Amino acid sequence: MFNKIIKLGQKKFNKSDQHHQDNNNPSTNNVVRSSRTAPTTASSVSNGESQTTASSPSQTPNHPMFTTTPTLEVLPLLKDVSSSDRPLLFMKKAHMCSCHCDFSDTLIMPREKAIKRQTLLELVDFLHSSSGKVNETMQSELIRMVSANIFRCLPPAHHENTGAPPEGNDPEEEEPYLEPWWPHLQLVYELLLRYVVSSEIEPKTAKKFINHTFVSRLLDLFDSEDPREREYLKTVLHRIYGKFIFHRPFIRCSIYNVFYKFLYETERCIGVGELLEILGSVINGFTVPMREEHRLYLVKAILPLHKSKSISIYHQQLSYCVTQFVEKDYKLADSVIRGLLKFWPLTNCQKEVLFLGELEEVLDATEPSEFQQCVVPLFTQIGKCLNSAHFQVAERALFLWNNEHIVGLIAQNKDVIFPIIFEALERNMKGHWNQAVHGLSENVRRMFLEMDTDLFEECEKQHAENEAKACVMLEQRELTWRRLEEAASLAA
C-alpha cells in the first residue's frame, strides 16, 4: 500500500514538472499559440489595420517583423526573389515605408530618404507591371502604409498663422504652401492611384480597405494648401467613385457636407474647386429624369456657393456644374436662374461680371417654356446691369445680345422684355460715360427696332410719357422745397 502511494506521487510530480517546463519553453508556446491564432484576423482600416487571411504567423501583420517600429534598410529587389517569397518581401517593404523622414533639413537622413524613395518607386513599378499580383494580405499592408503617410495633421492656413483676415489678401495672388516631403508623398499617392485603377484588384476585396472611413479621411485632405496634392486627391477620389459603385452615394453626400462646412462654418475654400470638378463629372453621368435627391442638393449645397467672397477661385468649376444640371434636366433652368438672382452681388463688380458670364451659359441651355417663368425678374436685373457705372458690368450685360439662342428667347417674349429694357437703353444712350457701352446700347436698340417697329414706337411713346411725368414730379418737389424754405424764413 505504501509503495502505491509513493508511485502515485511521482507520477503527479512528473506531470506538474513537465507542465512547468512547457510554460518556460518559448518554442513550444509559439506552436500552441500559432495553432490557436491561425484563423482570419479582422479589424478596420480606420484603426490602421485591415482584414487579412494567413496560414502561418510569418505571413501575417502580427509577425514580430510587422509589430516592431519600421527601420529603413536595403532589401532585395522584388524581381530578384522567387514568387513564393515575393509576398512577404512586398509586405516588408511596405511596412518599412511607413516610417517618416525628416525633411526640415536636406542634410538630415539622406541615406534613409534615398532608400525609401527607391523602395516606393519599386512598389509603384510592381503594381504597374502585369506580373504584380497582390493578394489580400499584401493589400492590407499596402493600405496601412499609405494611411500612415498621407493621413496627417495639416498646417494652418496663412491667415491663421499671421493673424491677417482671410479676405484681406487675394487668395489667387498668395504663393501656395508646398509640402517639404512631397518627393515621398507623391510616390505614395501614385502607389494608391495604381492600386485603385489596377484591373487585378477586385472591388469586393478592396472595399475592405477602401471603406467609408478611408474615403472620409481622404476628403479631409482636400484642405491641403499644396495644389499638387489636391490634384492627386482629385484623381484618386474620381477613380474610387468610378470603380467602387457601392461608395458613390456616400462620396456624393460627403462632398456636399464639405460644401456645407465651407459655407456655414469655416469659409476655408481650399479644395472646393477640385471637389466641384469631380462633381461635374458625376453630374454628367446622372440619369434622366433626375432624382429628387440631386435636385435638392443643387438648391441647398451648390447654388449657395455663389454667395462666397472667394467665388473667383472656383467659379469656373461651379459654373460647369450648374450648367450640367440644366443640360441634364431643362426643367431646372427656372430654379437655377432664380438661385443666381437670389445671390446676385450688389457691390462687387468683378463678381457681377462672373455671374453674367454664368448666366449666359445657363440661358444657352434653357428651353422657352422655362424661360417664360423667370423672364420678368431676370431682365429687371439685367436692366440694372445695363445702367451700371462700371463699364465691364454694362458691357458684359450687353454682350448677351450676341448669343443667337438668347436673342431667339428674347424675340419670343419681346412684349414683356422690351418695356423693361427700353428705359435702361435710353439712359445709356443719353448719359453713360463709356463710349463702348454707348455703342453697344445703340446696337441693341436698333435690334429691338428691327424685331417689332410698332412695339418699339409704343415703348418710345411710353418712355416719353414717363419722362414728362418725372419732370412734373421734379418741379413739384422743387416747388415744395421752396415753400418750406420760405415758411422757415418767415418763422425765423
Short mmCIF file of C-alpha atoms in Angstrom, two decimals:
data_model
loop_
_atom_site.label_atom_id
_atom_site.label_comp_id
_atom_site.label_asym_id
_atom_site.label_seq_id
_atom_site.Cartn_x
_atom_site.Cartn_y
_atom_site.Cartn_z
CA MET A 1 0.00 0.00 0.00
CA PHE A 2 2.80 2.39 0.89
CA ASN A 3 4.62 1.64 -2.39
CA LYS A 4 1.46 2.52 -4.40
CA ILE A 5 1.21 5.91 -2.68
CA ILE A 6 4.89 6.65 -3.46
CA LYS A 7 4.43 5.76 -7.17
CA LEU A 8 1.27 7.91 -7.48
CA GLY A 9 3.12 10.92 -6.03
CA GLN A 10 5.96 10.51 -8.51
CA LYS A 11 3.51 10.47 -11.43
CA LYS A 12 1.85 13.70 -10.28
CA PHE A 13 5.24 15.35 -9.77
CA ASN A 14 6.39 14.39 -13.26
CA LYS A 15 3.24 15.84 -14.83
CA SER A 16 3.49 19.17 -12.98
CA ASP A 17 7.21 19.43 -13.78
CA GLN A 18 6.57 18.80 -17.45
CA HIS A 19 3.85 21.45 -17.46
CA HIS A 20 6.24 23.94 -15.84
CA GLN A 21 8.91 23.21 -18.44
CA ASP A 22 6.40 23.65 -21.27
CA ASN A 23 5.43 27.08 -19.96
CA ASN A 24 9.07 28.15 -19.89
CA ASN A 25 9.74 26.88 -23.42
CA PRO A 26 9.01 29.70 -25.92
CA SER A 27 9.21 27.49 -28.98
CA THR A 28 6.55 25.14 -27.64
CA ASN A 29 4.48 28.10 -26.58
CA ASN A 30 4.63 29.66 -30.04
CA VAL A 31 3.48 26.42 -31.63
CA VAL A 32 0.46 26.28 -29.35
CA ARG A 33 -0.40 29.94 -29.99
CA SER A 34 0.02 29.61 -33.73
CA SER A 35 -2.36 26.67 -33.81
CA ARG A 36 -4.94 28.75 -31.93
CA THR A 37 -4.49 32.01 -33.86
CA ALA A 38 -4.21 30.62 -37.38
CA PRO A 39 -7.80 31.69 -38.44
CA THR A 40 -8.52 35.05 -40.05
CA THR A 41 -7.78 38.23 -38.11
CA ALA A 42 -10.10 41.17 -38.96
CA SER A 43 -10.10 44.80 -37.99
CA SER A 44 -10.95 48.12 -39.63
CA VAL A 45 -8.80 50.30 -41.85
CA SER A 46 -9.69 53.28 -39.69
CA ASN A 47 -7.56 51.87 -36.90
CA GLY A 48 -4.64 51.30 -39.22
CA GLU A 49 -5.45 47.61 -39.70
CA SER A 50 -7.44 45.68 -42.25
CA GLN A 51 -8.85 42.25 -42.80
CA THR A 52 -6.19 39.64 -43.54
CA THR A 53 -6.01 35.89 -44.03
CA ALA A 54 -2.89 33.87 -43.38
CA SER A 55 -1.83 30.30 -42.80
CA SER A 56 1.30 30.93 -40.75
CA PRO A 57 2.48 33.67 -38.40
CA SER A 58 5.35 34.63 -40.66
CA GLN A 59 2.86 35.85 -43.30
CA THR A 60 0.62 37.93 -41.06
CA PRO A 61 0.97 41.53 -39.80
CA ASN A 62 1.08 40.08 -36.27
CA HIS A 63 4.51 38.69 -37.02
CA PRO A 64 7.28 40.39 -34.97
CA MET A 65 8.61 41.90 -38.19
CA PHE A 66 5.40 43.98 -38.52
CA THR A 67 4.82 44.79 -34.85
CA THR A 68 8.19 46.47 -34.33
CA THR A 69 8.98 50.04 -35.36
CA PRO A 70 9.96 50.02 -39.06
CA THR A 71 13.53 50.89 -39.98
CA LEU A 72 14.78 51.84 -43.42
CA GLU A 73 17.26 49.33 -44.77
CA VAL A 74 18.28 48.00 -48.16
CA LEU A 75 16.26 44.89 -49.09
CA PRO A 76 16.49 42.59 -52.10
CA LEU A 77 14.56 43.61 -55.22
CA LEU A 78 11.16 42.00 -55.74
CA LYS A 79 12.18 40.74 -59.17
CA ASP A 80 15.24 39.00 -57.73
CA VAL A 81 13.36 36.71 -55.32
CA SER A 82 11.18 33.71 -56.03
CA SER A 83 7.43 34.10 -56.47
CA SER A 84 6.81 32.31 -53.16
CA ASP A 85 8.97 34.80 -51.23
CA ARG A 86 7.69 37.85 -53.07
CA PRO A 87 4.51 38.48 -50.99
CA LEU A 88 6.43 38.54 -47.71
CA LEU A 89 9.12 40.80 -49.17
CA PHE A 90 6.43 43.11 -50.59
CA MET A 91 4.80 43.43 -47.16
CA LYS A 92 8.16 44.03 -45.52
CA LYS A 93 8.95 46.81 -47.97
CA ALA A 94 5.51 48.36 -47.48
CA HIS A 95 5.89 48.16 -43.72
CA MET A 96 9.33 49.74 -43.96
CA CYS A 97 7.91 52.69 -45.95
CA SER A 98 5.50 53.50 -43.10
CA CYS A 99 8.25 55.40 -41.30
CA HIS A 100 8.64 59.14 -41.87
CA CYS A 101 11.78 61.03 -42.80
CA ASP A 102 12.72 64.48 -41.55
CA PHE A 103 12.62 66.96 -44.45
CA SER A 104 13.21 70.05 -42.34
CA ASP A 105 16.88 69.89 -43.34
CA THR A 106 18.31 68.39 -46.52
CA LEU A 107 21.37 67.20 -44.60
CA ILE A 108 19.33 65.03 -42.23
CA MET A 109 18.78 61.34 -43.08
CA PRO A 110 19.95 61.48 -46.72
CA ARG A 111 20.55 57.72 -46.91
CA GLU A 112 17.14 56.85 -45.39
CA LYS A 113 15.36 59.26 -47.74
CA ALA A 114 17.01 57.67 -50.77
CA ILE A 115 16.16 54.14 -49.58
CA LYS A 116 12.51 55.00 -49.02
CA ARG A 117 12.20 56.74 -52.37
CA GLN A 118 13.73 53.79 -54.24
CA THR A 119 11.51 51.36 -52.36
CA LEU A 120 8.38 53.35 -53.20
CA LEU A 121 9.39 53.51 -56.85
CA GLU A 122 9.85 49.75 -56.87
CA LEU A 123 6.39 49.21 -55.32
CA VAL A 124 4.83 51.50 -57.93
CA ASP A 125 6.51 49.58 -60.75
CA PHE A 126 5.41 46.29 -59.20
CA LEU A 127 1.75 47.33 -59.15
CA HIS A 128 2.01 48.74 -62.66
CA SER A 129 3.55 45.57 -64.10
CA SER A 130 1.34 42.76 -65.34
CA SER A 131 3.09 40.32 -63.02
CA GLY A 132 2.21 42.36 -59.94
CA LYS A 133 -0.27 40.02 -58.26
CA VAL A 134 -1.36 41.44 -54.92
CA ASN A 135 -3.25 39.20 -52.55
CA GLU A 136 -5.49 40.34 -49.72
CA THR A 137 -2.77 40.28 -47.08
CA MET A 138 -0.47 42.38 -49.26
CA GLN A 139 -3.29 44.86 -49.91
CA SER A 140 -3.83 45.20 -46.18
CA GLU A 141 -0.20 46.14 -45.51
CA LEU A 142 -0.13 48.42 -48.56
CA ILE A 143 -3.16 50.48 -47.48
CA ARG A 144 -1.79 50.59 -43.93
CA MET A 145 1.41 52.12 -45.27
CA VAL A 146 -0.49 54.60 -47.46
CA SER A 147 -2.62 55.67 -44.49
CA ALA A 148 0.45 56.16 -42.32
CA ASN A 149 1.95 58.51 -44.91
CA ILE A 150 -0.91 60.63 -46.22
CA PHE A 151 -3.23 60.93 -43.21
CA ARG A 152 -1.71 63.64 -41.04
CA CYS A 153 -2.43 66.96 -39.37
CA LEU A 154 -2.35 69.70 -41.99
CA PRO A 155 -0.62 73.01 -41.21
CA PRO A 156 -2.88 76.04 -40.57
CA ALA A 157 -3.73 78.45 -43.35
CA HIS A 158 -1.56 81.51 -43.96
CA HIS A 159 -4.01 83.94 -42.36
CA GLU A 160 -4.29 81.64 -39.31
CA ASN A 161 -0.52 81.86 -38.85
CA THR A 162 -0.16 85.60 -39.38
CA GLY A 163 -3.45 86.69 -37.86
CA ALA A 164 -4.45 88.52 -41.05
CA PRO A 165 -8.14 88.21 -42.03
CA PRO A 166 -8.77 85.76 -44.91
CA GLU A 167 -10.46 88.45 -47.01
CA GLY A 168 -7.58 90.88 -46.53
CA ASN A 169 -5.45 89.25 -49.23
CA ASP A 170 -6.35 87.92 -52.63
CA PRO A 171 -6.07 84.10 -52.42
CA GLU A 172 -5.12 83.93 -56.09
CA GLU A 173 -2.08 86.17 -55.52
CA GLU A 174 -0.73 84.26 -52.49
CA GLU A 175 2.02 81.75 -53.14
CA PRO A 176 0.77 78.23 -52.31
CA TYR A 177 2.33 76.26 -49.50
CA LEU A 178 4.35 73.29 -50.81
CA GLU A 179 4.83 70.15 -48.73
CA PRO A 180 8.56 69.71 -47.99
CA TRP A 181 8.34 65.92 -48.12
CA TRP A 182 6.49 65.84 -51.44
CA PRO A 183 9.22 63.62 -53.06
CA HIS A 184 7.94 60.76 -50.89
CA LEU A 185 4.31 61.84 -50.68
CA GLN A 186 3.94 61.97 -54.46
CA LEU A 187 5.09 58.35 -54.78
CA VAL A 188 2.67 57.25 -52.05
CA TYR A 189 -0.21 58.91 -53.93
CA GLU A 190 0.98 57.34 -57.17
CA LEU A 191 1.03 53.96 -55.42
CA LEU A 192 -2.53 54.48 -54.18
CA LEU A 193 -3.64 55.53 -57.66
CA ARG A 194 -2.06 52.45 -59.23
CA TYR A 195 -3.80 50.30 -56.65
CA VAL A 196 -7.22 51.82 -57.32
CA VAL A 197 -7.03 51.65 -61.13
CA SER A 198 -5.41 48.20 -61.27
CA SER A 199 -7.54 45.65 -63.09
CA GLU A 200 -6.02 42.94 -60.88
CA ILE A 201 -7.65 44.43 -57.77
CA GLU A 202 -11.23 43.25 -57.25
CA PRO A 203 -13.59 45.89 -55.81
CA LYS A 204 -15.16 43.30 -53.49
CA THR A 205 -11.78 42.69 -51.89
CA ALA A 206 -10.54 46.27 -51.98
CA LYS A 207 -13.67 47.63 -50.28
CA LYS A 208 -12.41 46.08 -47.03
CA PHE A 209 -9.60 48.63 -47.09
CA ILE A 210 -11.06 51.48 -49.20
CA ASN A 211 -14.04 51.89 -46.91
CA HIS A 212 -16.14 54.86 -45.79
CA THR A 213 -13.64 55.85 -43.11
CA PHE A 214 -10.81 55.88 -45.62
CA VAL A 215 -12.83 57.99 -48.06
CA SER A 216 -13.79 60.47 -45.32
CA ARG A 217 -10.17 60.93 -44.29
CA LEU A 218 -9.26 61.33 -47.95
CA LEU A 219 -11.80 64.16 -48.27
CA ASP A 220 -10.31 65.87 -45.21
CA LEU A 221 -7.01 66.12 -47.08
CA PHE A 222 -8.58 68.47 -49.65
CA ASP A 223 -7.77 71.18 -47.10
CA SER A 224 -4.12 70.84 -48.08
CA GLU A 225 -2.65 74.06 -49.46
CA ASP A 226 -0.33 72.17 -51.79
CA PRO A 227 -2.01 72.21 -55.26
CA ARG A 228 -0.01 69.14 -56.32
CA GLU A 229 -1.51 67.09 -53.52
CA ARG A 230 -5.05 68.29 -54.26
CA GLU A 231 -4.58 67.33 -57.91
CA TYR A 232 -3.63 63.77 -56.90
CA LEU A 233 -6.52 63.63 -54.42
CA LYS A 234 -8.93 64.71 -57.13
CA THR A 235 -7.73 61.95 -59.47
CA VAL A 236 -7.75 59.26 -56.78
CA LEU A 237 -11.22 60.15 -55.48
CA HIS A 238 -12.60 60.29 -59.00
CA ARG A 239 -11.18 56.82 -59.73
CA ILE A 240 -12.61 55.48 -56.48
CA TYR A 241 -16.02 56.86 -57.44
CA GLY A 242 -15.82 55.16 -60.82
CA LYS A 243 -14.62 51.77 -59.56
CA PHE A 244 -16.46 51.35 -56.25
CA ILE A 245 -20.12 51.70 -57.22
CA PHE A 246 -21.30 50.95 -53.68
CA HIS A 247 -19.39 54.03 -52.41
CA ARG A 248 -20.98 56.51 -54.81
CA PRO A 249 -23.88 57.74 -52.65
CA PHE A 250 -21.55 58.16 -49.68
CA ILE A 251 -18.97 60.10 -51.72
CA ARG A 252 -21.61 62.45 -53.12
CA CYS A 253 -23.08 63.07 -49.68
CA SER A 254 -19.62 63.65 -48.19
CA ILE A 255 -18.74 66.20 -50.89
CA TYR A 256 -21.95 68.11 -50.19
CA ASN A 257 -21.12 68.04 -46.47
CA VAL A 258 -17.76 69.65 -47.27
CA PHE A 259 -19.66 72.43 -49.06
CA TYR A 260 -21.95 72.92 -46.05
CA LYS A 261 -18.95 73.14 -43.75
CA PHE A 262 -17.32 75.69 -46.05
CA LEU A 263 -20.46 77.84 -46.34
CA TYR A 264 -21.66 77.86 -42.75
CA GLU A 265 -18.59 77.14 -40.60
CA THR A 266 -15.02 77.60 -41.83
CA GLU A 267 -15.25 79.71 -45.03
CA ARG A 268 -12.00 77.94 -45.97
CA CYS A 269 -12.31 77.42 -49.71
CA ILE A 270 -9.19 75.30 -50.29
CA GLY A 271 -10.12 72.21 -52.30
CA VAL A 272 -13.64 73.36 -53.24
CA GLY A 273 -12.62 73.79 -56.88
CA GLU A 274 -11.24 70.25 -57.12
CA LEU A 275 -14.36 68.78 -55.48
CA LEU A 276 -16.57 70.73 -57.89
CA GLU A 277 -14.51 69.36 -60.77
CA ILE A 278 -15.19 65.81 -59.56
CA LEU A 279 -18.85 66.68 -59.10
CA GLY A 280 -19.05 67.99 -62.66
CA SER A 281 -18.07 64.58 -64.00
CA VAL A 282 -20.51 62.92 -61.58
CA ILE A 283 -23.41 65.13 -62.71
CA ASN A 284 -22.58 64.32 -66.31
CA GLY A 285 -23.37 60.67 -65.51
CA PHE A 286 -26.74 61.27 -63.84
CA THR A 287 -29.70 59.52 -65.41
CA VAL A 288 -32.77 61.38 -66.66
CA PRO A 289 -35.28 62.09 -65.16
CA MET A 290 -33.10 63.34 -62.34
CA ARG A 291 -33.79 62.07 -58.85
CA GLU A 292 -35.21 64.40 -56.23
CA GLU A 293 -32.06 63.94 -54.15
CA HIS A 294 -29.93 65.59 -56.85
CA ARG A 295 -32.38 68.48 -57.24
CA LEU A 296 -32.31 69.09 -53.50
CA TYR A 297 -28.52 69.19 -53.35
CA LEU A 298 -28.47 71.63 -56.27
CA VAL A 299 -30.63 74.10 -54.35
CA LYS A 300 -29.19 73.52 -50.89
CA ALA A 301 -25.48 72.93 -51.50
CA ILE A 302 -24.36 74.05 -54.96
CA LEU A 303 -26.24 77.29 -55.67
CA PRO A 304 -25.38 78.80 -52.23
CA LEU A 305 -21.70 78.56 -53.21
CA HIS A 306 -22.35 81.72 -55.24
CA LYS A 307 -22.55 83.86 -52.11
CA SER A 308 -18.93 83.33 -51.05
CA LYS A 309 -16.48 86.23 -51.32
CA SER A 310 -13.84 83.89 -52.73
CA ILE A 311 -16.01 82.58 -55.58
CA SER A 312 -13.43 83.66 -58.17
CA ILE A 313 -11.19 80.76 -57.08
CA TYR A 314 -13.70 78.06 -58.03
CA HIS A 315 -16.27 79.84 -60.22
CA GLN A 316 -15.25 78.10 -63.43
CA GLN A 317 -15.91 74.65 -61.93
CA LEU A 318 -19.09 75.87 -60.22
CA SER A 319 -20.45 77.31 -63.45
CA TYR A 320 -19.77 74.00 -65.22
CA CYS A 321 -21.67 72.04 -62.55
CA VAL A 322 -24.67 74.37 -62.70
CA THR A 323 -24.77 74.24 -66.49
CA GLN A 324 -24.56 70.44 -66.39
CA PHE A 325 -27.69 70.33 -64.24
CA VAL A 326 -29.63 72.45 -66.73
CA GLU A 327 -28.38 70.45 -69.71
CA LYS A 328 -29.38 67.20 -67.98
CA ASP A 329 -32.84 68.43 -66.98
CA TYR A 330 -34.12 71.58 -68.68
CA LYS A 331 -36.83 71.95 -66.02
CA LEU A 332 -34.17 73.02 -63.54
CA ALA A 333 -33.43 76.21 -65.50
CA ASP A 334 -36.00 78.29 -63.61
CA SER A 335 -34.64 77.16 -60.22
CA VAL A 336 -31.06 77.87 -61.29
CA ILE A 337 -31.81 81.34 -62.68
CA ARG A 338 -33.79 82.33 -59.59
CA GLY A 339 -30.94 80.99 -57.45
CA LEU A 340 -28.46 83.20 -59.29
CA LEU A 341 -30.74 86.22 -58.84
CA LYS A 342 -31.05 85.42 -55.13
CA PHE A 343 -27.28 85.58 -54.61
CA TRP A 344 -26.63 88.37 -57.13
CA PRO A 345 -23.86 90.69 -55.85
CA LEU A 346 -24.76 94.27 -55.03
CA THR A 347 -21.38 95.99 -54.67
CA ASN A 348 -18.78 93.56 -56.08
CA CYS A 349 -18.48 94.40 -59.78
CA GLN A 350 -15.95 91.67 -60.63
CA LYS A 351 -18.24 89.08 -59.10
CA GLU A 352 -21.13 90.54 -61.09
CA VAL A 353 -19.18 90.03 -64.32
CA LEU A 354 -18.72 86.35 -63.36
CA PHE A 355 -22.45 86.00 -62.72
CA LEU A 356 -23.30 87.46 -66.12
CA GLY A 357 -20.95 85.00 -67.84
CA GLU A 358 -22.51 82.07 -65.98
CA LEU A 359 -25.99 83.38 -66.73
CA GLU A 360 -25.24 83.34 -70.45
CA GLU A 361 -24.17 79.67 -70.26
CA VAL A 362 -27.35 78.77 -68.37
CA LEU A 363 -29.60 80.69 -70.78
CA ASP A 364 -27.87 78.98 -73.69
CA ALA A 365 -29.23 75.66 -72.35
CA THR A 366 -32.66 76.99 -71.33
CA GLU A 367 -35.86 75.98 -73.11
CA PRO A 368 -38.53 78.62 -73.99
CA SER A 369 -41.06 77.16 -71.56
CA GLU A 370 -38.70 77.60 -68.60
CA PHE A 371 -37.51 80.99 -69.83
CA GLN A 372 -41.03 82.41 -69.67
CA GLN A 373 -41.34 81.61 -65.96
CA CYS A 374 -38.48 83.88 -64.88
CA VAL A 375 -38.33 86.48 -67.63
CA VAL A 376 -39.57 89.45 -65.53
CA PRO A 377 -37.15 89.21 -62.55
CA LEU A 378 -34.32 88.18 -64.88
CA PHE A 379 -34.50 91.18 -67.19
CA THR A 380 -35.21 93.53 -64.32
CA GLN A 381 -31.75 92.57 -63.01
CA ILE A 382 -30.21 92.73 -66.48
CA GLY A 383 -31.64 96.23 -66.87
CA LYS A 384 -29.85 97.27 -63.66
CA CYS A 385 -26.63 95.82 -65.03
CA LEU A 386 -27.04 97.78 -68.27
CA ASN A 387 -27.03 101.03 -66.29
CA SER A 388 -24.08 100.05 -64.08
CA ALA A 389 -21.43 102.75 -63.74
CA HIS A 390 -18.78 100.01 -64.02
CA PHE A 391 -18.28 99.69 -67.76
CA GLN A 392 -17.29 95.97 -67.58
CA VAL A 393 -20.64 95.07 -65.99
CA ALA A 394 -22.66 97.08 -68.52
CA GLU A 395 -20.57 95.77 -71.42
CA ARG A 396 -20.90 92.12 -70.29
CA ALA A 397 -24.69 92.51 -69.96
CA LEU A 398 -24.94 93.94 -73.49
CA PHE A 399 -22.89 91.01 -74.83
CA LEU A 400 -25.86 88.76 -74.07
CA TRP A 401 -27.42 90.01 -77.31
CA ASN A 402 -24.53 88.46 -79.26
CA ASN A 403 -25.86 84.98 -78.40
CA GLU A 404 -28.27 83.76 -81.08
CA HIS A 405 -30.15 81.41 -78.74
CA ILE A 406 -30.71 84.17 -76.17
CA VAL A 407 -31.82 86.59 -78.90
CA GLY A 408 -34.33 83.96 -80.03
CA LEU A 409 -35.71 83.64 -76.49
CA ILE A 410 -35.95 87.43 -76.24
CA ALA A 411 -37.79 87.64 -79.57
CA GLN A 412 -40.39 85.15 -78.36
CA ASN A 413 -41.02 87.27 -75.24
CA LYS A 414 -40.43 90.74 -76.67
CA ASP A 415 -43.76 92.08 -75.42
CA VAL A 416 -42.58 91.59 -71.83
CA ILE A 417 -38.86 92.32 -72.25
CA PHE A 418 -38.96 95.50 -74.41
CA PRO A 419 -40.72 97.71 -71.82
CA ILE A 420 -38.27 96.59 -69.11
CA ILE A 421 -35.09 97.09 -71.13
CA PHE A 422 -36.04 100.13 -73.20
CA GLU A 423 -35.64 102.68 -70.42
CA ALA A 424 -32.20 101.32 -69.47
CA LEU A 425 -31.04 101.55 -73.10
CA GLU A 426 -32.25 105.14 -73.39
CA ARG A 427 -30.35 106.11 -70.26
CA ASN A 428 -27.15 104.62 -71.67
CA MET A 429 -27.68 106.45 -74.96
CA LYS A 430 -28.07 109.78 -73.18
CA GLY A 431 -25.65 109.69 -70.33
CA HIS A 432 -23.28 106.72 -70.00
CA TRP A 433 -19.68 107.83 -69.74
CA ASN A 434 -18.14 104.88 -71.62
CA GLN A 435 -18.14 105.09 -75.40
CA ALA A 436 -18.12 101.29 -75.91
CA VAL A 437 -21.23 100.89 -73.73
CA HIS A 438 -22.86 103.74 -75.66
CA GLY A 439 -22.20 101.97 -78.99
CA LEU A 440 -23.40 98.56 -77.79
CA SER A 441 -26.59 100.09 -76.39
CA GLU A 442 -27.26 101.68 -79.76
CA ASN A 443 -26.83 98.27 -81.48
CA VAL A 444 -29.28 96.58 -79.10
CA ARG A 445 -31.75 99.42 -79.54
CA ARG A 446 -31.52 99.01 -83.32
CA MET A 447 -32.08 95.26 -82.95
CA PHE A 448 -35.29 95.91 -80.99
CA LEU A 449 -36.45 98.29 -83.72
CA GLU A 450 -35.92 95.63 -86.39
CA MET A 451 -37.76 92.97 -84.38
CA ASP A 452 -41.01 94.92 -83.93
CA THR A 453 -41.32 98.52 -85.11
CA ASP A 454 -44.79 99.02 -83.64
CA LEU A 455 -43.80 97.77 -80.22
CA PHE A 456 -40.66 99.89 -80.34
CA GLU A 457 -42.66 103.03 -81.11
CA GLU A 458 -45.11 102.19 -78.34
CA CYS A 459 -42.26 101.75 -75.84
CA GLU A 460 -40.74 105.01 -77.06
CA LYS A 461 -44.03 106.81 -76.55
CA GLN A 462 -44.45 105.29 -73.09
CA HIS A 463 -40.92 106.32 -72.20
CA ALA A 464 -41.60 109.90 -73.28
CA GLU A 465 -44.74 110.00 -71.11
CA ASN A 466 -42.79 108.64 -68.15
CA GLU A 467 -40.10 111.29 -68.71
CA ALA A 468 -42.75 114.02 -68.78
CA LYS A 469 -44.31 112.71 -65.57
CA ALA A 470 -40.89 112.60 -63.95
CA CYS A 471 -40.26 116.22 -64.94
CA VAL A 472 -43.62 117.31 -63.47
CA MET A 473 -42.88 115.45 -60.23
CA LEU A 474 -39.42 117.04 -60.06
CA GLU A 475 -40.91 120.52 -60.49
CA GLN A 476 -43.49 119.83 -57.80
CA ARG A 477 -40.77 118.60 -55.45
CA GLU A 478 -38.65 121.71 -56.04
CA LEU A 479 -41.71 123.91 -55.52
CA THR A 480 -42.49 122.17 -52.24
CA TRP A 481 -38.92 122.69 -51.01
CA ARG A 482 -39.07 126.41 -51.92
CA ARG A 483 -42.30 126.80 -49.98
CA LEU A 484 -40.73 125.11 -46.97
CA GLU A 485 -37.71 127.40 -47.18
CA GLU A 486 -39.95 130.49 -47.40
CA ALA A 487 -42.02 129.30 -44.44
CA ALA A 488 -38.88 128.70 -42.41
CA SER A 489 -37.50 132.14 -43.22
CA LEU A 490 -40.77 133.83 -42.21
CA ALA A 491 -40.88 131.89 -38.95
CA ALA A 492 -37.34 133.00 -38.15
#
